[in-house]
CSV table of C-alpha atoms in Angstrom, one decimal:
chain,number,residue,atom,x,y,z
A,1,UNK,CA,-44.3,21.2,5.7
A,2,UNK,CA,-48.1,20.5,6.3
A,3,UNK,CA,-50.3,23.3,7.5
A,4,UNK,CA,-51.2,23.2,11.2
A,5,UNK,CA,-54.8,22.1,12.0
A,6,UNK,CA,-57.2,24.9,12.9
A,7,UNK,CA,-57.5,25.2,16.6
A,8,UNK,CA,-54.5,23.1,17.3
A,9,UNK,CA,-52.0,24.6,19.8
A,10,UNK,CA,-48.4,24.8,18.7
A,11,UNK,CA,-46.0,23.0,21.1
A,12,UNK,CA,-43.6,25.5,22.7
A,13,UNK,CA,-40.6,24.2,24.4
A,14,UNK,CA,-39.7,25.6,27.8
A,15,UNK,CA,-36.2,24.2,27.6
A,16,UNK,CA,-33.8,26.9,26.3
A,17,UNK,CA,-31.3,24.2,25.2
A,18,UNK,CA,-34.0,22.6,23.0
A,19,UNK,CA,-34.9,26.0,21.6
A,20,UNK,CA,-31.3,26.6,20.6
A,21,UNK,CA,-30.8,23.0,19.4
A,22,UNK,CA,-28.6,22.7,16.3
A,23,UNK,CA,-28.1,19.5,14.4
A,24,UNK,CA,-25.1,17.5,15.6
A,25,UNK,CA,-22.3,18.3,13.3
A,26,UNK,CA,-18.9,16.7,12.5
A,27,UNK,CA,-15.7,17.8,10.8
A,28,UNK,CA,-14.1,15.0,9.0
A,29,UNK,CA,-10.5,15.6,7.8
A,30,UNK,CA,-10.0,13.7,4.6
A,31,UNK,CA,-6.3,14.7,4.4
A,32,UNK,CA,-3.9,13.2,6.9
A,33,UNK,CA,-1.2,15.8,6.3
A,34,UNK,CA,1.5,13.1,6.6
A,35,UNK,CA,3.7,11.1,4.3
A,36,UNK,CA,3.4,7.8,6.1
A,37,UNK,CA,1.5,6.1,3.3
A,38,UNK,CA,3.8,7.2,0.5
A,39,UNK,CA,4.3,6.3,-2.3
A,40,UNK,CA,0.6,5.2,-2.5
A,41,UNK,CA,-0.8,8.5,-1.4
A,42,UNK,CA,1.0,10.3,-4.2
A,43,UNK,CA,-1.7,8.8,-6.5
A,44,UNK,CA,-4.7,8.3,-4.3
A,45,UNK,CA,-5.8,10.0,-1.1
A,46,UNK,CA,-5.5,7.9,2.0
A,47,UNK,CA,-9.2,8.0,2.9
A,48,UNK,CA,-10.0,6.2,-0.4
A,49,UNK,CA,-7.5,3.4,0.1
A,50,UNK,CA,-9.3,0.1,0.6
A,51,UNK,CA,-9.7,-1.3,4.1
A,52,UNK,CA,-10.8,-4.9,3.7
A,53,UNK,CA,-12.0,-3.9,0.2
A,54,UNK,CA,-14.0,-0.8,1.4
A,55,UNK,CA,-12.7,2.7,1.2
A,56,UNK,CA,-11.6,3.9,4.6
A,57,UNK,CA,-13.8,6.9,4.7
A,58,UNK,CA,-16.9,4.7,4.5
A,59,UNK,CA,-16.2,3.2,7.9
A,60,UNK,CA,-15.9,6.7,9.4
A,61,UNK,CA,-19.1,8.0,7.7
A,62,UNK,CA,-21.1,4.9,8.6
A,63,UNK,CA,-20.1,5.3,12.2
A,64,UNK,CA,-20.9,9.1,12.3
A,65,UNK,CA,-24.4,8.4,10.8
A,66,UNK,CA,-25.0,5.6,13.3
A,67,UNK,CA,-23.9,7.8,16.2
A,68,UNK,CA,-26.5,10.4,15.5
A,69,UNK,CA,-24.5,13.0,13.5
A,70,UNK,CA,-26.7,14.9,11.1
A,71,UNK,CA,-24.2,17.1,9.2
A,72,UNK,CA,-20.7,16.2,8.1
A,73,UNK,CA,-18.2,18.6,6.6
A,74,UNK,CA,-15.5,16.7,4.8
A,75,UNK,CA,-12.3,18.8,4.4
A,76,UNK,CA,-10.4,17.8,1.3
A,77,UNK,CA,-6.9,19.0,0.3
A,78,UNK,CA,-4.6,16.5,-1.4
A,79,UNK,CA,-6.3,14.8,-4.3
A,80,UNK,CA,-9.5,16.7,-3.4
A,81,UNK,CA,-11.2,16.0,-6.7
A,82,UNK,CA,-10.9,12.3,-6.2
A,83,UNK,CA,-12.5,12.6,-2.8
A,84,UNK,CA,-15.3,14.9,-4.0
A,85,UNK,CA,-16.1,12.8,-7.1
A,86,UNK,CA,-16.2,9.7,-4.9
A,87,UNK,CA,-18.6,11.2,-2.3
A,88,UNK,CA,-20.9,12.7,-5.0
A,89,UNK,CA,-21.3,9.3,-6.7
A,90,UNK,CA,-21.6,7.3,-3.5
A,91,UNK,CA,-24.6,6.4,-1.3
A,92,UNK,CA,-23.6,9.3,1.1
A,93,UNK,CA,-24.9,11.9,-1.3
A,94,UNK,CA,-28.5,10.9,-0.8
A,95,UNK,CA,-28.9,9.6,2.8
A,96,UNK,CA,-32.0,10.9,4.6
A,97,UNK,CA,-31.2,13.0,7.7
A,98,UNK,CA,-27.5,12.8,7.1
A,99,UNK,CA,-25.9,15.4,4.9
A,100,UNK,CA,-22.3,15.2,3.7
A,101,UNK,CA,-20.8,18.4,2.3
A,102,UNK,CA,-17.2,19.0,1.1
A,103,UNK,CA,-14.9,21.9,1.8
A,104,UNK,CA,-12.0,22.1,-0.6
A,105,UNK,CA,-8.6,23.7,-0.2
A,106,UNK,CA,-5.5,23.5,-2.4
A,107,UNK,CA,-3.0,25.2,-0.1
A,108,UNK,CA,-3.6,23.9,3.4
A,109,UNK,CA,-0.6,22.1,4.9
A,110,UNK,CA,-1.8,21.1,8.3
A,111,UNK,CA,-4.9,20.3,10.4
A,112,UNK,CA,-4.6,23.8,11.8
A,113,UNK,CA,-5.0,25.4,8.4
A,114,UNK,CA,-8.0,23.2,7.7
A,115,UNK,CA,-9.8,24.3,10.9
A,116,UNK,CA,-9.0,27.9,10.3
A,117,UNK,CA,-10.6,27.7,6.8
A,118,UNK,CA,-13.7,25.9,8.3
A,119,UNK,CA,-14.0,28.7,10.9
A,120,UNK,CA,-14.0,31.3,8.1
A,121,UNK,CA,-16.9,29.4,6.3
A,122,UNK,CA,-19.0,29.8,9.5
A,123,UNK,CA,-20.7,26.4,9.0
A,124,UNK,CA,-20.3,25.1,12.6
A,125,UNK,CA,-23.0,26.3,14.9
A,126,UNK,CA,-22.6,24.3,18.1
A,127,UNK,CA,-20.7,21.3,19.6
A,128,UNK,CA,-19.1,19.1,16.9
A,129,UNK,CA,-17.3,15.9,16.5
A,130,UNK,CA,-13.7,16.2,15.1
A,131,UNK,CA,-12.4,13.1,13.4
A,132,UNK,CA,-10.2,12.1,10.5
A,133,UNK,CA,-11.4,9.9,7.6
A,134,UNK,CA,-9.0,7.1,8.6
A,135,UNK,CA,-10.8,6.2,11.9
A,136,UNK,CA,-12.8,3.1,12.6
A,137,UNK,CA,-15.2,3.0,15.6
A,138,UNK,CA,-18.4,1.5,16.8
A,139,UNK,CA,-18.7,3.4,20.0
A,140,UNK,CA,-21.9,5.2,21.1
A,141,UNK,CA,-21.5,9.0,21.3
A,142,UNK,CA,-24.4,9.5,23.6
A,143,UNK,CA,-22.6,9.3,27.0
A,144,UNK,CA,-19.5,11.2,25.8
A,145,UNK,CA,-21.7,14.0,24.4
A,146,UNK,CA,-23.8,14.2,27.5
A,147,UNK,CA,-20.7,14.4,29.7
A,148,UNK,CA,-19.3,17.2,27.5
A,149,UNK,CA,-22.6,19.2,27.6
A,150,UNK,CA,-22.9,18.8,31.4
A,151,UNK,CA,-19.4,20.0,31.9
A,152,UNK,CA,-20.0,23.0,29.7
A,153,UNK,CA,-23.0,24.0,31.7
A,154,UNK,CA,-20.9,24.1,34.9
A,155,UNK,CA,-17.6,25.4,33.3
A,156,UNK,CA,-17.5,27.3,30.0
A,157,UNK,CA,-13.8,26.6,29.7
A,158,UNK,CA,-14.4,22.9,29.2
A,159,UNK,CA,-14.1,23.1,25.5
A,160,UNK,CA,-13.0,19.6,24.4
A,161,UNK,CA,-13.5,15.9,25.3
A,162,UNK,CA,-11.0,13.4,23.9
A,163,UNK,CA,-11.9,9.7,23.5
A,164,UNK,CA,-9.3,7.3,24.9
A,165,UNK,CA,-9.2,3.6,25.6
A,166,UNK,CA,-6.9,1.0,27.2
A,167,UNK,CA,-4.0,0.3,24.8
A,168,UNK,CA,-2.8,-3.2,23.9
A,169,UNK,CA,1.1,-3.1,23.9
A,170,UNK,CA,3.0,-5.2,21.5
A,171,UNK,CA,5.1,-7.8,23.3
A,172,UNK,CA,7.9,-7.3,20.7
A,173,UNK,CA,8.5,-3.5,20.7
A,174,UNK,CA,7.9,-0.5,22.9
A,175,UNK,CA,5.2,0.6,20.5
A,176,UNK,CA,1.5,-0.2,20.8
A,177,UNK,CA,0.0,-2.8,18.5
A,178,UNK,CA,-1.0,0.2,16.3
A,179,UNK,CA,2.7,1.1,15.7
A,180,UNK,CA,2.4,4.5,17.4
A,181,UNK,CA,4.8,6.1,19.9
A,182,UNK,CA,4.3,5.4,23.5
A,183,UNK,CA,1.9,7.9,24.9
A,184,UNK,CA,2.0,9.5,28.4
A,185,UNK,CA,-1.1,11.2,29.8
A,186,UNK,CA,-1.7,12.6,33.2
A,187,UNK,CA,-5.4,12.6,34.1
A,188,UNK,CA,-7.3,13.7,37.2
A,189,UNK,CA,-9.2,10.5,38.1
A,190,UNK,CA,-12.1,12.3,39.7
A,191,UNK,CA,-12.9,15.0,37.1
A,192,UNK,CA,-11.3,13.2,34.1
A,193,UNK,CA,-9.5,16.4,33.2
A,194,UNK,CA,-6.4,15.9,30.9
A,195,UNK,CA,-3.4,17.5,32.6
A,196,UNK,CA,-0.4,16.3,30.6
A,197,UNK,CA,0.0,14.8,27.1
A,198,UNK,CA,3.3,13.6,25.5
A,199,UNK,CA,3.6,11.1,22.7
A,200,UNK,CA,7.4,11.5,22.1
A,201,UNK,CA,8.6,11.5,25.7
A,202,UNK,CA,12.2,10.6,26.5
A,203,UNK,CA,11.1,7.4,28.1
A,204,UNK,CA,14.2,5.6,26.9
A,205,UNK,CA,16.1,7.7,29.4
A,206,UNK,CA,13.8,6.5,32.2
A,207,UNK,CA,12.1,9.8,33.1
A,208,UNK,CA,9.6,12.4,32.1
A,209,UNK,CA,9.2,15.8,33.5
A,210,UNK,CA,6.0,17.1,35.0
A,211,UNK,CA,5.4,20.7,36.1
A,212,UNK,CA,5.2,20.8,39.9
A,213,UNK,CA,2.2,23.1,39.7
A,214,UNK,CA,0.3,20.2,38.1
A,215,UNK,CA,0.8,18.2,41.2
A,216,UNK,CA,0.2,21.1,43.5
A,217,UNK,CA,-3.1,22.2,41.9
A,218,UNK,CA,-4.6,18.7,41.7
A,219,UNK,CA,-5.1,16.6,44.8
A,220,UNK,CA,-5.1,13.4,42.7
A,221,UNK,CA,-3.2,12.7,39.5
A,222,UNK,CA,-2.7,9.4,37.6
A,223,UNK,CA,0.1,9.2,35.0
A,224,UNK,CA,-0.8,6.7,32.3
A,225,UNK,CA,1.2,5.1,29.6
A,226,UNK,CA,-1.4,2.5,29.0
A,227,UNK,CA,-4.0,4.6,27.1
A,228,UNK,CA,-4.6,4.9,23.4
A,229,UNK,CA,-5.7,8.2,21.9
A,230,UNK,CA,-8.6,7.3,19.6
A,231,UNK,CA,-8.5,10.7,17.8
A,232,UNK,CA,-12.2,11.2,18.3
A,233,UNK,CA,-12.8,14.6,19.8
A,234,UNK,CA,-16.0,16.3,20.9
A,235,UNK,CA,-15.4,20.0,20.6
A,236,UNK,CA,-17.1,23.3,21.4
A,237,UNK,CA,-17.1,26.1,18.8
A,238,UNK,CA,-14.3,27.9,20.7
A,239,UNK,CA,-11.9,25.3,19.4
A,240,UNK,CA,-12.1,26.7,15.9
A,241,UNK,CA,-11.7,30.2,17.0
A,242,UNK,CA,-8.6,29.2,19.1
A,243,UNK,CA,-6.9,27.9,15.9
A,244,UNK,CA,-7.7,31.2,14.2
A,245,UNK,CA,-6.3,33.2,17.1
A,246,UNK,CA,-3.1,31.1,17.2
A,247,UNK,CA,-1.5,30.5,13.8
A,248,UNK,CA,1.2,28.5,15.6
A,249,UNK,CA,-1.4,25.8,16.1
A,250,UNK,CA,-0.8,23.4,13.2
A,251,UNK,CA,-0.9,19.9,14.7
A,252,UNK,CA,-4.0,18.9,16.7
A,253,UNK,CA,-2.0,17.2,19.5
A,254,UNK,CA,1.6,18.5,19.5
A,255,UNK,CA,0.5,22.1,19.2
A,256,UNK,CA,-3.2,22.6,20.1
A,257,UNK,CA,-3.6,20.1,23.0
A,258,UNK,CA,-0.2,20.6,24.5
A,259,UNK,CA,-0.5,24.4,24.0
A,260,UNK,CA,-3.8,24.5,25.9
A,261,UNK,CA,-2.4,22.4,28.7
A,262,UNK,CA,0.4,24.8,29.4
A,263,UNK,CA,-1.6,28.0,28.9
A,264,UNK,CA,-2.5,29.3,32.3
A,265,UNK,CA,-3.9,32.6,31.0
A,266,UNK,CA,-6.8,31.4,28.9
A,267,UNK,CA,-7.8,28.7,31.3
A,268,UNK,CA,-9.3,26.4,28.8
A,269,UNK,CA,-9.7,22.7,29.8
A,270,UNK,CA,-9.6,19.4,28.0
A,271,UNK,CA,-11.3,16.3,29.4
A,272,UNK,CA,-11.2,12.6,28.5
A,273,UNK,CA,-13.9,10.0,28.0
A,274,UNK,CA,-12.7,6.4,28.2
A,275,UNK,CA,-14.4,3.6,26.3
A,276,UNK,CA,-14.0,0.0,27.4
A,277,UNK,CA,-16.0,-2.6,25.4
A,278,UNK,CA,-16.3,-0.4,22.2
A,279,UNK,CA,-13.9,-0.2,19.4
A,280,UNK,CA,-12.0,2.9,18.2
A,281,UNK,CA,-8.7,3.2,16.4
A,282,UNK,CA,-7.0,5.3,13.7
A,283,UNK,CA,-5.0,4.1,10.8
A,284,UNK,CA,-1.9,6.1,11.3
A,285,UNK,CA,0.7,3.9,9.5
A,286,UNK,CA,1.1,0.6,7.7
A,287,UNK,CA,1.3,-1.3,10.9
A,288,UNK,CA,-2.0,0.0,12.1
A,289,UNK,CA,-3.5,-0.6,8.7
A,290,UNK,CA,-2.6,-4.3,9.1
A,291,UNK,CA,-3.9,-4.4,12.8
A,292,UNK,CA,-7.2,-2.7,12.1
A,293,UNK,CA,-7.8,-4.8,9.0
A,294,UNK,CA,-7.4,-7.9,11.1
A,295,UNK,CA,-9.7,-6.5,13.8
A,296,UNK,CA,-12.4,-5.8,11.1
A,297,UNK,CA,-12.1,-9.4,9.7
A,298,UNK,CA,-12.3,-10.8,13.3
A,299,UNK,CA,-15.5,-8.6,13.7
A,300,UNK,CA,-14.3,-6.5,16.7
A,301,UNK,CA,-15.8,-3.5,14.7
A,302,UNK,CA,-19.3,-4.9,14.3
A,303,UNK,CA,-21.6,-3.8,12.8
A,304,UNK,CA,-19.0,-2.1,10.6
A,305,UNK,CA,-17.8,-5.2,8.9
A,306,UNK,CA,-17.7,-6.0,5.2
A,307,UNK,CA,-20.7,-8.3,4.9
A,308,UNK,CA,-22.9,-5.7,6.7
A,309,UNK,CA,-21.5,-2.6,4.9
A,310,UNK,CA,-21.7,-4.3,1.5
A,311,UNK,CA,-25.0,-6.2,2.1
A,312,UNK,CA,-25.1,-9.7,3.4
A,313,UNK,CA,-26.0,-11.2,0.0
A,314,UNK,CA,-22.8,-9.9,-1.7
A,315,UNK,CA,-20.4,-11.5,0.8
A,316,UNK,CA,-20.6,-14.9,2.5
A,317,UNK,CA,-18.9,-15.4,5.9
A,318,UNK,CA,-17.6,-18.9,6.2
A,319,UNK,CA,-15.8,-20.9,8.9
A,320,UNK,CA,-12.6,-19.6,10.6
A,321,UNK,CA,-13.3,-16.1,9.7
A,322,UNK,CA,-13.1,-16.5,5.9
A,323,UNK,CA,-15.1,-14.1,3.7
A,324,UNK,CA,-15.9,-14.9,0.1
A,325,UNK,CA,-17.7,-12.5,-2.2
A,326,UNK,CA,-20.0,-13.7,-5.0
A,327,UNK,CA,-18.7,-14.8,-8.3
A,328,UNK,CA,-15.3,-16.1,-7.0
A,329,UNK,CA,-13.7,-18.8,-9.1
A,330,UNK,CA,-11.7,-21.1,-6.7
A,331,UNK,CA,-9.8,-24.1,-7.8
A,332,UNK,CA,-10.6,-27.3,-5.8
A,333,UNK,CA,-7.0,-27.7,-4.8
A,334,UNK,CA,-6.6,-24.1,-3.6
A,335,UNK,CA,-6.5,-23.6,0.1
A,336,UNK,CA,-8.0,-20.6,1.9
A,337,UNK,CA,-6.6,-20.3,5.5
A,338,UNK,CA,-8.3,-18.5,8.4
A,339,UNK,CA,-9.2,-14.8,8.5
A,340,UNK,CA,-9.0,-14.4,4.7
A,341,UNK,CA,-11.1,-12.2,2.4
A,342,UNK,CA,-11.6,-12.9,-1.3
A,343,UNK,CA,-13.2,-10.1,-3.4
A,344,UNK,CA,-15.8,-10.3,-6.1
A,345,UNK,CA,-14.8,-11.7,-9.5
A,346,UNK,CA,-11.4,-13.0,-8.4
A,347,UNK,CA,-10.0,-16.2,-9.8
A,348,UNK,CA,-7.6,-18.5,-7.9
A,349,UNK,CA,-5.6,-21.4,-9.5
A,350,UNK,CA,-4.5,-24.8,-8.5
A,351,UNK,CA,-2.6,-25.6,-5.2
A,352,UNK,CA,-2.5,-21.9,-4.3
A,353,UNK,CA,-2.4,-21.2,-0.5
A,354,UNK,CA,-3.8,-17.9,0.9
A,355,UNK,CA,-4.0,-17.1,4.6
A,356,UNK,CA,-4.5,-14.1,6.8
A,357,UNK,CA,-4.8,-11.9,3.7
A,358,UNK,CA,-7.3,-9.7,1.9
A,359,UNK,CA,-7.7,-10.2,-1.9
A,360,UNK,CA,-9.5,-7.4,-3.8
A,361,UNK,CA,-11.9,-7.6,-6.7
A,362,UNK,CA,-11.2,-9.0,-10.2
A,363,UNK,CA,-7.8,-10.4,-9.3
A,364,UNK,CA,-6.2,-13.3,-11.2
A,365,UNK,CA,-4.0,-15.5,-9.1
A,366,UNK,CA,-2.2,-18.4,-10.8
A,367,UNK,CA,-1.2,-21.9,-9.5
A,368,UNK,CA,1.2,-22.7,-6.8
A,369,UNK,CA,1.1,-19.2,-5.4
A,370,UNK,CA,1.6,-18.6,-1.7
A,371,UNK,CA,0.1,-15.4,-0.1
A,372,UNK,CA,0.4,-14.9,3.6
A,373,UNK,CA,-0.5,-11.8,5.7
A,374,UNK,CA,-0.8,-9.6,2.6
A,375,UNK,CA,-3.2,-7.0,1.1
A,376,UNK,CA,-3.9,-7.4,-2.6
A,377,UNK,CA,-6.1,-4.7,-4.0
A,378,UNK,CA,-8.1,-4.7,-7.2
A,379,UNK,CA,-7.3,-6.0,-10.7
A,380,UNK,CA,-4.0,-7.5,-9.7
A,381,UNK,CA,-2.4,-10.3,-11.7
A,382,UNK,CA,-0.2,-12.8,-9.9
A,383,UNK,CA,1.2,-15.5,-12.1
A,384,UNK,CA,2.2,-19.1,-11.2
A,385,UNK,CA,4.7,-19.8,-8.5
A,386,UNK,CA,4.8,-16.3,-6.9
A,387,UNK,CA,5.4,-15.9,-3.1
A,388,UNK,CA,4.1,-12.9,-1.1
A,389,UNK,CA,4.5,-12.4,2.7
A,390,UNK,CA,3.3,-9.3,4.5
A,391,UNK,CA,3.0,-7.2,1.4
A,392,UNK,CA,0.7,-4.5,0.1
A,393,UNK,CA,0.0,-4.7,-3.6
A,394,UNK,CA,-2.0,-1.8,-5.2
A,395,UNK,CA,-4.4,-1.8,-8.1
A,396,UNK,CA,-3.3,-3.0,-11.5
A,397,UNK,CA,0.0,-4.6,-10.4
A,398,UNK,CA,1.4,-7.6,-12.3
A,399,UNK,CA,3.7,-10.1,-10.7
A,400,UNK,CA,5.3,-12.3,-13.4
A,401,UNK,CA,5.8,-16.0,-12.7
A,402,UNK,CA,8.1,-16.9,-9.8
A,403,UNK,CA,8.4,-13.4,-8.5
A,404,UNK,CA,9.0,-13.1,-4.7
A,405,UNK,CA,8.0,-10.3,-2.4
A,406,UNK,CA,9.9,-10.4,0.8
A,407,UNK,CA,8.2,-9.1,4.0
A,408,UNK,CA,7.2,-5.4,4.1
A,409,UNK,CA,7.2,-4.7,0.4
A,410,UNK,CA,4.8,-2.1,-0.9
A,411,UNK,CA,4.0,-2.0,-4.7
A,412,UNK,CA,2.2,1.1,-5.8
A,413,UNK,CA,-0.3,1.3,-8.7
A,414,UNK,CA,0.4,-0.6,-11.9
A,415,UNK,CA,4.0,-1.7,-11.0
A,416,UNK,CA,5.2,-4.8,-13.0
A,417,UNK,CA,7.7,-7.2,-11.3
A,418,UNK,CA,9.6,-9.5,-13.7
A,419,UNK,CA,9.9,-13.3,-13.7
A,420,UNK,CA,11.8,-14.8,-10.8
A,421,UNK,CA,12.6,-11.3,-9.5
A,422,UNK,CA,13.0,-11.1,-5.7
A,423,UNK,CA,11.9,-7.7,-4.3
A,424,UNK,CA,14.0,-7.0,-1.1
A,425,UNK,CA,12.2,-6.6,2.2
A,426,UNK,CA,10.6,-3.3,3.0
A,427,UNK,CA,11.1,-1.9,-0.5
A,428,UNK,CA,8.5,0.7,-1.7
A,429,UNK,CA,8.1,0.6,-5.5
A,430,UNK,CA,6.3,3.2,-7.6
A,431,UNK,CA,6.2,4.3,-11.2
A,432,UNK,CA,5.9,7.9,-10.2
A,433,UNK,CA,8.9,10.2,-9.8
A,434,UNK,CA,9.2,10.8,-6.1
A,435,UNK,CA,8.9,14.5,-5.1
A,436,UNK,CA,11.9,16.1,-3.6
A,437,UNK,CA,10.0,19.0,-2.0
A,438,UNK,CA,7.0,19.0,0.4
A,439,UNK,CA,3.4,19.3,-0.8
A,440,UNK,CA,-0.1,19.3,0.7
A,441,UNK,CA,0.1,15.6,1.5
A,442,UNK,CA,2.4,16.1,4.4
A,443,UNK,CA,2.7,18.2,7.5
A,444,UNK,CA,5.8,20.3,7.0
A,445,UNK,CA,7.3,20.1,10.5
A,446,UNK,CA,6.7,16.3,10.9
A,447,UNK,CA,7.3,14.8,7.5
A,448,UNK,CA,8.5,11.3,7.8
A,449,UNK,CA,12.0,11.8,6.3
A,450,UNK,CA,13.1,8.3,7.1
A,451,UNK,CA,11.0,6.5,4.6
A,452,UNK,CA,12.8,6.4,1.3
A,453,UNK,CA,11.2,5.0,-1.8
A,454,UNK,CA,12.9,2.6,-4.1
A,455,UNK,CA,12.1,2.3,-7.8
A,456,UNK,CA,12.8,-1.0,-9.5
A,457,UNK,CA,13.4,-0.8,-13.2
């Protein structure tokens, strides 16, 4: 810091808020505490899985930096060494005015445990953004932050603001296009206070139950089932202390949010901030992985799109939403359909057809191959005559000639599928022995017990 000129008068702020200003901080949870991405997440943490060939966490960090966050604390649990090594060797370790620090734990089994540990470290000094490393957004934080601060000045109990947006339902199922359960929220339309939150309501029975005091205490209430929870929260410091005071709080929504909404004694309040033209969504399951990948390719997430994040010289955007990295070897008879991404160093043979798919780096794809609606990661070999529809194929997989992946197949790392072999629909194939007991990569109460894993020998 340079010495002050002699005779110069130091500027003194009269604004107590400015005097007490802390850098805007964020807590990024790099562990999802769920099993929805098994068997893949047994070998690699979810936040490092490629999303249109870029690790998920890069989208979250790029947004936080653009939104004015200055300090990020990345909480790592499952595969923590992989996350820490990645961040230390990445561009995020040396960004000016944007620091990324990691907090490691080997025995946390829920988001509640994570926030309790962060509270003990005493690193959060003011309002903070709470987000998981599987979230993609391009929203501005300015308005939501200001609303939160203004409410806090008037009411110290206004400790949290949740970002929501209009959901886009699937015409086929009761779920949203992100594959999540139907969400019911009651919101005061004047104050935007959240009054009720239920994501597993018995809507199939045709009713939900609201406490009559909710109606009596609020002159105006709107019950929504058309809102999407973006899982971006602006929190006051009290949120961390509440987790420490209540060890029953494990899950952010099912325990913490719902717990505060029914707690009349403490009087804490949660508010909502709705975004309209901006993008925000969380990759919660394989279906939302597919949906958000398509949104990125169609540039709804701009500027957080591959050609910008990787540098425009490395990736060329062509007609019909086709992306092609440098050094791609493409046969003249190969056909690339719309909304397709081809990674660097990949080779594609004669008469191969690829559409609505993402192909990773250094892949070798033979002749007469059909790939539709699939995600092929790095260093994958697909021999002649293979057919893939709506599949996820991880690094190092080999498909021998004529192999067929029926819809919904997931092949984990380095799996080999034999010649002419047909992998049944929705099979999950891994070389790893699947655990029979729970570990740090799942939340104990809400483990997805329905997703079995098949192993093809």
